[in-house]
Amino acid sequence: MEKNELYTVTIEDMSDEGMGIGHADGMVMFIKDTVVGDVAEIKVVKVKKSYAYGRLEKIITPSPYREEPFCPVARQCGGCTLQHLTYEKELDIKKNKVLNCLARIGGIVNPEEYFEGIVGCDSPYRYRNKMQFPVSVRDGGNVVGGTKDHFDAFSCRMNTVLGFYAGRTHSIIPIEDCKIGHRVNKCIITAVSRWADKYHVTAYNEETGEGILRHVLTRVAFRTGELMVCLVATTRKVPELEKFISELSREIDKFRAGGNNIKLKSVVLNINREKTNKILGEKTILVNGQDYITDYIGGVKFQISAQSFYQVNPVQTEKIYEKALEYADLKGDEIVWDMYCGIGTISLFMADDAKKVYGVEILPKAIEDAKKNAELNEISNVEFFVGKAEEVVPDWLEHRIGDYDKNVSKIKKGVDVVVVDPPRKGCDEKLLDTIERMAPSRMVYISCDPSTLSRDLRILLEKGFKLEKFTAFDQFSRTMHCEVVTLLTREENK
Ligand code: SAH
């Protein structure tokens, strides 16, 4: 196989990156913008030892699962990868991916027997509560992908543009409305562009390090309708900020007049002077209103600031936590550990049904928020620790650090339910050893990567845990990511 050769390929599967997978000339081929079921003419762009990448030239027979992308820049944008696939098929692919991983990596025979199904989003669009748009200018900026048609589709014809990075680059594809985010973003984008053009607020240039506006971060609390807009700039001396507030308020008022219950609660300015890919700098200054917005997950209230970690699909998050709570089967007198607890969302969600919940998280800032959130909700039966779970929990087990009641009769075992919600790389093996020693009667494993989940399940099953059931959740529609909530029990405690 040589570069630039043309082949006709039938797409048999989808890769983790959302590319179509097929075969040609004895090689596995990865082809972006194709979907399972397509027959396509492709051009070879890169050849490796046993696989190759192709570029879609022409669809010969479209897949029955193919759908017209909803976004004019679907092909260029580095965000969604599954826009040209029906949502039904997307869920089916995710389900199969989970089952395959559990069988292949986890060594679980007939995983379907434990599977309670995949819970999709009510709609695969408009689910994100947070967006981060890099800023550039059409004129001389690092802007790509904007065909004339693409620009002509914009209702706002400003020089300053907000957008997304094109796949694997830092070139910016201007957008006006991203359909996985809230509709209000369009008003924010319009207001920022108009204001920056009018008052000559320059866009940051990554190469020269010059310019003022780097990013615009937006957050909407879905349950309360509260909106935060955070401008990320290289200086605190951003000109005419009060003009920005009026421009933005005008746009939001128009939006509200259309029957939307969005309230502009917070405008903040984050300062980032570093030459870095990190979006936010350390310092955030209040510009208007308050420096946080309030949202709820279940009955638990959260104050979210520009820097806070907060789940980006709140509707699915609530369903995931409900399932975790169901699997934990709390009666009110249990000791629970919530490992990788972030800002304490799961701990607080479960506290009402447990005797005591301990949380551990590596980021000190997240634990600060967790403590604040506990206070805000007047929840006192939780305790949080900062550190690596694989270090803090063994230490707790050994020395009973913190306020653990040393006299409770359950001292030998001490822990009834363990919840883990690790990042993609899964749990540290030392932590799994510790959980074995804790011998909880129930363990709920919330995972955002079915392959590391499967690897860890294999270990846990060898340690005597038993797989009871699992449910998959689609939290990031139009991308290949998939969450899984799993219940494990310990046979001797049943
Ligand atoms: N349970 C939370 C957050 C889950 S995300 C929620 O539902 O919102 C995973 C979290 O694990 C992140 O907050 C990350 O900072 C944290 N983390 C990563 N490695 C860790 C480790 N070794 N020990 C403890 N926490 C860790």
Coordinates of C-alpha atoms in Angstrom, one line a residue, residues 10-472:
T10 CA -16.4 -1.1 3.5
I11 CA -16.5 0.3 7.0
E12 CA -16.9 -2.5 9.6
D13 CA -16.5 -0.7 12.9
M14 CA -15.6 2.5 14.7
S15 CA -12.4 3.4 16.5
D16 CA -12.1 5.0 19.9
E17 CA -11.4 8.3 18.1
G18 CA -14.6 7.9 16.1
M19 CA -13.0 7.0 12.9
G20 CA -14.4 4.3 10.6
I21 CA -12.4 1.1 10.5
G22 CA -12.2 -1.1 7.4
H23 CA -9.7 -3.3 5.5
A24 CA -7.8 -2.8 2.2
D25 CA -4.9 -4.7 0.8
G26 CA -4.5 -6.7 4.0
M27 CA -4.2 -3.6 6.1
V28 CA -6.5 -2.2 8.8
M29 CA -7.6 1.2 7.7
F30 CA -8.8 4.1 9.8
I31 CA -10.9 6.6 7.9
K32 CA -12.2 9.8 9.5
D33 CA -15.7 11.0 8.5
T34 CA -16.9 7.5 7.6
V35 CA -19.4 5.5 9.6
V36 CA -20.0 1.8 10.1
G37 CA -21.9 0.5 7.1
D38 CA -20.5 3.0 4.5
V39 CA -18.8 1.8 1.3
A40 CA -16.4 4.6 0.5
E41 CA -13.7 5.5 -1.9
I42 CA -10.7 6.6 0.2
K43 CA -7.2 7.9 -0.5
V44 CA -4.3 6.6 1.6
V45 CA -2.7 9.4 3.6
K46 CA -0.4 7.5 5.9
V47 CA 0.9 4.0 5.9
K48 CA 2.2 2.2 9.1
K49 CA 3.4 -1.4 9.5
S50 CA 0.1 -3.1 9.9
Y51 CA -2.4 -0.3 9.5
A52 CA -3.0 2.9 7.5
Y53 CA -5.0 6.1 7.6
G54 CA -7.2 7.1 4.7
R55 CA -9.1 10.2 3.8
L56 CA -12.7 10.0 2.7
E57 CA -12.9 10.9 -1.0
K58 CA -16.4 9.8 -1.9
I59 CA -19.2 7.8 -0.3
I60 CA -20.2 5.1 -2.8
T61 CA -23.0 3.5 -0.8
P62 CA -24.0 5.4 2.4
S63 CA -24.5 3.5 5.5
P64 CA -28.1 3.1 6.8
Y65 CA -26.8 4.6 10.0
R66 CA -25.5 7.7 8.3
E67 CA -27.1 11.1 9.2
E68 CA -26.5 14.6 7.9
P69 CA -24.1 16.3 10.3
F70 CA -25.9 19.1 12.1
C71 CA -22.9 21.4 12.2
P72 CA -21.4 23.2 9.1
V73 CA -17.9 22.6 10.4
A74 CA -18.3 19.0 11.5
R75 CA -15.5 17.7 9.4
Q76 CA -12.9 20.2 10.5
C77 CA -13.7 20.7 14.1
G78 CA -11.8 18.7 16.7
G79 CA -14.9 18.4 19.0
C80 CA -17.6 15.9 18.1
T81 CA -16.5 12.9 16.1
L82 CA -19.8 11.0 15.6
Q83 CA -22.0 13.7 14.0
H84 CA -22.7 11.8 10.9
L85 CA -24.0 8.7 12.8
T86 CA -27.6 8.2 14.0
Y87 CA -27.8 8.5 17.8
E88 CA -29.4 5.0 18.0
K89 CA -26.3 3.5 16.3
E90 CA -24.0 5.6 18.5
L91 CA -25.5 4.0 21.6
D92 CA -25.3 0.6 20.0
I93 CA -21.6 1.0 19.2
K94 CA -20.9 2.2 22.8
K95 CA -22.8 -0.7 24.3
N96 CA -20.8 -3.2 22.2
K97 CA -17.5 -1.5 23.1
V98 CA -18.3 -1.9 26.8
L99 CA -19.3 -5.5 26.4
N100 CA -16.3 -6.3 24.2
C101 CA -13.9 -4.8 26.7
L102 CA -15.4 -6.6 29.6
A103 CA -15.1 -9.9 27.8
R104 CA -11.7 -9.4 26.1
I105 CA -9.8 -7.5 28.8
G106 CA -11.9 -8.3 31.9
G107 CA -12.2 -12.0 31.1
I108 CA -15.9 -11.9 31.9
V109 CA -17.8 -14.7 30.3
N110 CA -21.1 -13.6 28.8
P111 CA -21.0 -10.0 30.1
E112 CA -24.5 -9.4 28.6
E113 CA -25.9 -11.4 31.5
Y114 CA -24.9 -8.7 33.9
F115 CA -25.7 -5.8 31.7
E116 CA -28.6 -3.6 32.5
G117 CA -28.4 -1.6 29.3
I118 CA -27.1 1.8 28.1
V119 CA -28.8 5.0 29.2
G120 CA -28.7 7.6 26.5
C121 CA -29.2 11.3 26.7
D122 CA -32.7 12.6 26.3
S123 CA -31.3 14.5 23.4
P124 CA -27.7 14.0 22.1
Y125 CA -27.5 17.8 21.6
R126 CA -27.3 20.8 24.0
Y127 CA -26.1 18.7 26.9
R128 CA -22.9 20.6 27.8
N129 CA -23.1 23.2 30.6
K130 CA -19.5 24.5 30.0
M131 CA -17.8 25.8 26.9
Q132 CA -14.4 27.2 26.3
F133 CA -13.9 29.2 23.1
P134 CA -10.5 30.4 21.9
V135 CA -10.5 33.9 20.4
S136 CA -9.0 35.0 17.1
V137 CA -9.5 37.4 14.2
R138 CA -10.6 36.6 10.6
D139 CA -8.1 39.2 9.4
G140 CA -4.6 37.9 9.9
G141 CA -5.5 35.5 12.7
N142 CA -4.9 31.8 12.9
V143 CA -8.3 31.0 11.5
V144 CA -9.1 28.1 9.2
G145 CA -11.9 26.0 7.8
G146 CA -14.1 28.9 7.3
T147 CA -15.3 28.5 3.7
K148 CA -17.2 31.5 2.4
D149 CA -20.4 29.6 2.9
H150 CA -19.4 28.9 6.5
F151 CA -18.8 32.6 7.2
D152 CA -21.9 33.6 5.2
A153 CA -24.0 31.4 7.5
F154 CA -22.9 33.7 10.4
S155 CA -25.4 36.2 11.5
C156 CA -22.7 38.3 13.1
R157 CA -20.1 39.6 10.6
M158 CA -17.4 40.7 13.0
N159 CA -13.7 40.4 12.6
T160 CA -13.2 39.0 16.1
V161 CA -14.2 35.3 16.1
L162 CA -14.7 32.6 18.7
G163 CA -14.4 29.0 17.8
F164 CA -12.8 25.7 18.4
Y165 CA -9.4 24.2 17.5
A166 CA -9.4 22.1 14.4
G167 CA -8.5 18.5 15.1
R168 CA -4.9 18.1 16.3
T169 CA -4.0 21.8 15.6
H170 CA -4.3 25.2 17.2
S171 CA -5.9 26.7 14.2
I172 CA -9.3 28.1 15.1
I173 CA -12.5 27.3 13.3
P174 CA -14.9 30.1 13.9
I175 CA -18.3 29.0 15.1
E176 CA -21.5 30.8 16.0
D177 CA -23.4 28.1 17.7
C178 CA -22.1 24.8 19.0
K179 CA -25.1 22.4 19.1
I180 CA -23.8 20.3 22.0
G181 CA -23.7 23.5 24.2
H182 CA -26.5 25.7 25.4
R183 CA -28.2 28.0 22.9
V184 CA -27.2 31.1 25.0
N185 CA -23.6 30.7 23.8
K186 CA -24.6 32.2 20.5
C187 CA -25.6 35.4 22.3
I188 CA -22.3 35.4 24.2
I189 CA -20.2 34.9 21.1
T190 CA -22.1 37.7 19.3
A191 CA -21.6 40.0 22.3
V192 CA -17.9 39.3 22.6
S193 CA -17.2 39.7 18.9
R194 CA -19.1 42.9 18.6
W195 CA -17.6 44.5 21.7
A196 CA -14.0 43.4 20.9
D197 CA -14.4 44.8 17.3
K198 CA -15.9 48.0 18.5
Y199 CA -13.5 48.8 21.3
H200 CA -10.4 47.3 19.7
V201 CA -9.9 44.6 22.3
T202 CA -7.3 42.5 20.5
A203 CA -7.2 38.7 20.2
Y204 CA -4.3 36.9 21.7
N205 CA -1.8 35.5 19.2
E206 CA -0.3 32.2 20.4
E207 CA 2.8 32.6 18.3
T208 CA 3.8 36.2 19.2
G209 CA 2.2 36.2 22.7
E210 CA 0.6 39.5 21.8
G211 CA -3.0 40.5 22.2
I212 CA -5.4 40.6 25.0
L213 CA -8.4 38.2 24.7
R214 CA -7.4 34.5 24.9
H215 CA -10.5 32.5 25.6
V216 CA -14.1 32.9 26.6
L217 CA -15.4 30.4 29.1
T218 CA -19.1 30.0 29.7
R219 CA -21.1 28.1 32.3
V220 CA -24.8 27.6 32.6
A221 CA -26.4 26.0 35.6
F222 CA -29.1 23.9 34.0
R223 CA -31.3 23.6 37.0
T224 CA -31.3 27.3 38.0
G225 CA -30.6 29.0 34.7
E226 CA -27.7 31.0 36.2
L227 CA -25.0 32.0 33.7
M228 CA -21.4 32.8 34.1
V229 CA -19.1 34.4 31.5
C230 CA -15.4 34.4 32.1
L231 CA -13.1 36.3 29.8
V232 CA -9.6 35.0 29.8
A233 CA -7.1 37.8 29.1
T234 CA -3.4 38.5 29.2
T235 CA -3.9 41.6 31.3
R236 CA -6.2 42.9 34.0
K237 CA -6.4 46.2 32.1
V238 CA -9.0 45.1 29.5
P239 CA -10.5 48.2 28.0
E240 CA -14.2 49.0 28.2
L241 CA -15.3 46.1 30.3
E242 CA -18.5 47.9 31.3
K243 CA -19.4 48.2 27.6
F244 CA -19.0 44.5 27.4
I245 CA -21.5 44.1 30.3
S246 CA -24.0 46.2 28.5
E247 CA -23.5 44.4 25.1
L248 CA -23.8 41.1 26.8
S249 CA -26.8 42.1 28.9
R250 CA -28.6 43.3 25.8
E251 CA -28.0 40.0 24.0
I252 CA -29.2 38.0 27.1
D253 CA -32.3 40.2 27.4
K254 CA -33.2 39.5 23.8
F255 CA -32.7 35.8 24.5
R256 CA -34.9 35.9 27.6
A257 CA -37.6 37.7 25.6
G258 CA -37.6 34.6 23.4
G259 CA -38.9 32.6 26.4
N260 CA -35.6 31.4 27.9
N261 CA -35.0 31.5 31.6
I262 CA -31.3 32.4 31.6
K263 CA -30.0 34.8 34.2
L264 CA -26.7 36.5 33.9
K265 CA -25.3 36.1 37.4
S266 CA -21.6 36.4 37.0
V267 CA -19.0 38.0 34.7
V268 CA -15.4 37.4 35.7
L269 CA -12.0 38.1 34.2
N270 CA -9.3 35.5 34.5
I271 CA -5.7 36.5 33.9
N272 CA -3.4 34.2 32.0
R273 CA -0.1 35.7 30.9
E274 CA 1.7 32.4 30.4
K275 CA 2.7 30.9 27.1
T276 CA 0.8 27.7 27.8
N277 CA -2.0 25.5 26.6
K278 CA -3.7 25.8 29.9
I279 CA -6.8 27.9 29.4
L280 CA -7.1 29.5 32.9
G281 CA -4.5 31.3 34.9
E282 CA -4.4 31.4 38.7
K283 CA -6.1 34.8 39.2
T284 CA -9.8 35.5 38.6
I285 CA -11.3 39.0 39.2
L286 CA -14.9 39.8 39.6
V287 CA -16.3 42.1 36.9
N288 CA -20.0 42.0 37.5
G289 CA -22.5 40.3 39.8
Q290 CA -21.0 37.5 41.9
D291 CA -18.0 35.2 41.2
Y292 CA -20.0 31.9 41.2
I293 CA -23.2 30.4 40.0
T294 CA -25.4 27.9 41.8
D295 CA -26.6 24.6 40.5
Y296 CA -28.1 21.4 41.9
I297 CA -27.4 17.7 41.4
G298 CA -30.3 15.9 42.9
G299 CA -31.1 17.7 46.1
V300 CA -27.5 18.9 46.6
K301 CA -26.6 22.5 46.0
F302 CA -23.2 23.5 44.4
Q303 CA -21.5 26.9 44.0
I304 CA -19.4 26.8 40.9
S305 CA -16.7 29.3 40.2
A306 CA -14.8 29.7 37.0
Q307 CA -12.0 27.4 38.2
S308 CA -14.2 24.7 39.8
F309 CA -14.3 21.2 38.5
Y310 CA -17.9 20.4 37.8
Q311 CA -19.5 17.7 35.7
V312 CA -20.2 19.0 32.2
N313 CA -23.4 17.0 31.5
P314 CA -25.4 17.5 34.6
V315 CA -28.5 15.6 33.4
Q316 CA -26.6 12.4 32.8
T317 CA -24.5 12.9 35.9
E318 CA -27.6 12.8 38.0
K319 CA -28.7 9.6 36.4
I320 CA -25.2 8.1 37.0
Y321 CA -25.3 9.1 40.7
E322 CA -28.8 7.7 41.1
K323 CA -27.6 4.4 39.7
A324 CA -24.5 4.5 42.0
L325 CA -26.9 5.1 44.9
E326 CA -29.1 2.3 43.9
Y327 CA -26.2 -0.1 43.6
A328 CA -24.8 1.1 47.0
D329 CA -28.1 0.1 48.5
L330 CA -27.6 2.2 51.6
K331 CA -29.9 1.7 54.6
G332 CA -28.6 4.6 56.7
D333 CA -26.0 3.0 59.0
E334 CA -23.2 2.4 56.5
I335 CA -19.6 3.7 56.4
V336 CA -18.9 4.7 52.8
W337 CA -15.7 5.6 51.1
D338 CA -15.9 7.8 48.0
M339 CA -12.5 7.6 46.2
Y340 CA -11.5 10.1 43.6
C341 CA -14.2 12.3 45.0
G342 CA -13.5 15.6 43.1
I343 CA -15.6 18.3 44.7
G344 CA -17.4 15.7 46.8
T345 CA -20.5 15.4 44.5
I346 CA -21.0 11.7 45.1
S347 CA -20.1 11.9 48.8
L348 CA -22.8 14.6 49.3
F349 CA -25.3 12.8 47.1
M350 CA -25.0 9.7 49.3
A351 CA -24.5 11.3 52.7
D352 CA -28.2 11.4 53.5
D353 CA -28.5 7.7 53.2
A354 CA -25.3 6.7 55.0
K355 CA -23.9 6.9 58.5
K356 CA -20.7 8.5 57.4
V357 CA -19.0 9.2 54.0
Y358 CA -15.3 9.7 53.6
G359 CA -14.0 11.3 50.4
V360 CA -10.5 11.4 49.0
E361 CA -9.2 13.5 46.1
I362 CA -5.7 14.5 44.9
L363 CA -6.5 18.2 44.2
P364 CA -6.5 20.4 47.2
K365 CA -8.7 23.0 45.5
A366 CA -11.3 20.4 44.8
I367 CA -11.3 19.3 48.5
E368 CA -11.7 22.9 49.5
D369 CA -14.8 23.0 47.3
A370 CA -16.0 19.7 48.7
K371 CA -15.8 21.1 52.3
K372 CA -17.5 24.3 51.3
N373 CA -20.3 22.3 49.5
A374 CA -20.8 20.1 52.6
E375 CA -21.3 23.3 54.7
L376 CA -23.5 24.9 52.1
N377 CA -25.8 21.9 52.3
E378 CA -25.4 21.5 56.1
I379 CA -24.2 18.0 55.7
S380 CA -22.0 17.0 58.6
N381 CA -21.5 13.3 58.3
V382 CA -18.8 13.6 55.6
E383 CA -15.1 14.0 55.9
F384 CA -12.6 14.8 53.1
F385 CA -8.9 14.0 52.7
V386 CA -6.5 15.5 50.2
G387 CA -4.0 13.1 48.7
K388 CA -3.6 10.2 46.4
A389 CA -6.3 7.6 47.2
E390 CA -3.6 4.8 47.1
E391 CA -1.7 6.6 49.9
V392 CA -4.4 8.2 52.0
V393 CA -6.7 5.1 52.3
P394 CA -4.1 2.6 53.4
D395 CA -2.9 5.2 56.0
W396 CA -6.5 5.6 57.2
L397 CA -7.0 1.9 57.4
E398 CA -3.8 1.5 59.4
H399 CA -4.0 4.4 61.7
R400 CA -7.6 5.4 61.6
I401 CA -6.7 9.0 60.9
G402 CA -9.4 11.6 60.9
D403 CA -12.5 11.4 63.1
Y404 CA -13.3 7.7 62.5
D405 CA -15.0 6.3 65.6
K406 CA -12.5 3.9 66.9
N407 CA -15.0 2.2 69.1
V408 CA -17.6 1.1 66.6
S409 CA -18.2 -2.6 66.6
K410 CA -17.4 -2.9 63.0
I411 CA -13.8 -1.8 63.6
K412 CA -12.4 -5.0 62.1
K413 CA -13.8 -4.3 58.7
G414 CA -15.1 -0.8 59.2
V415 CA -16.2 0.0 55.7
D416 CA -19.5 -1.2 54.1
V417 CA -19.4 0.4 50.7
V418 CA -16.6 1.7 48.5
V419 CA -17.3 3.9 45.5
V420 CA -14.5 4.6 43.1
D421 CA -14.7 7.1 40.2
P422 CA -11.2 7.3 38.9
P423 CA -9.9 9.2 35.8
R424 CA -9.3 7.3 32.6
K425 CA -6.3 5.5 33.7
G426 CA -8.3 3.6 36.2
C427 CA -7.4 2.7 39.8
D428 CA -3.9 2.3 41.2
E429 CA -3.2 -1.3 41.9
K430 CA -2.2 -0.4 45.5
L431 CA -5.6 1.0 46.0
L432 CA -7.2 -2.2 44.8
D433 CA -5.1 -4.1 47.3
T434 CA -6.3 -1.8 50.0
I435 CA -9.9 -2.1 49.0
E436 CA -9.5 -5.9 49.3
R437 CA -8.3 -5.4 52.8
M438 CA -11.2 -3.1 53.6
A439 CA -13.5 -5.9 52.5
P440 CA -16.6 -3.8 51.8
S441 CA -19.7 -5.8 51.2
R442 CA -20.4 -3.6 48.1
M443 CA -18.2 -1.8 45.7
V444 CA -19.5 0.6 43.1
Y445 CA -17.1 1.3 40.3
I446 CA -17.9 4.3 38.1
S447 CA -15.7 4.4 35.1
C448 CA -15.1 6.7 32.1
D449 CA -13.0 4.2 30.3
P450 CA -14.2 0.6 29.7
S451 CA -10.7 -0.8 29.0
T452 CA -9.2 0.3 32.3
L453 CA -12.4 -0.7 34.1
S454 CA -12.1 -4.1 32.6
R455 CA -8.4 -4.4 33.6
D456 CA -9.4 -3.4 37.2
L457 CA -12.4 -5.7 37.3
R458 CA -10.2 -8.7 36.4
I459 CA -8.0 -7.9 39.4
L460 CA -11.0 -7.4 41.7
L461 CA -12.6 -10.6 40.6
E462 CA -9.4 -12.5 41.4
K463 CA -9.5 -10.9 44.9
G464 CA -12.9 -12.4 45.6
F465 CA -15.2 -9.7 44.5
K466 CA -18.2 -10.9 42.4
L467 CA -19.6 -9.0 39.5
E468 CA -23.4 -8.4 40.1
K469 CA -24.4 -6.0 37.3
F470 CA -23.5 -2.9 35.3
T471 CA -25.1 -0.1 33.4
A472 CA -23.6 2.0 30.7

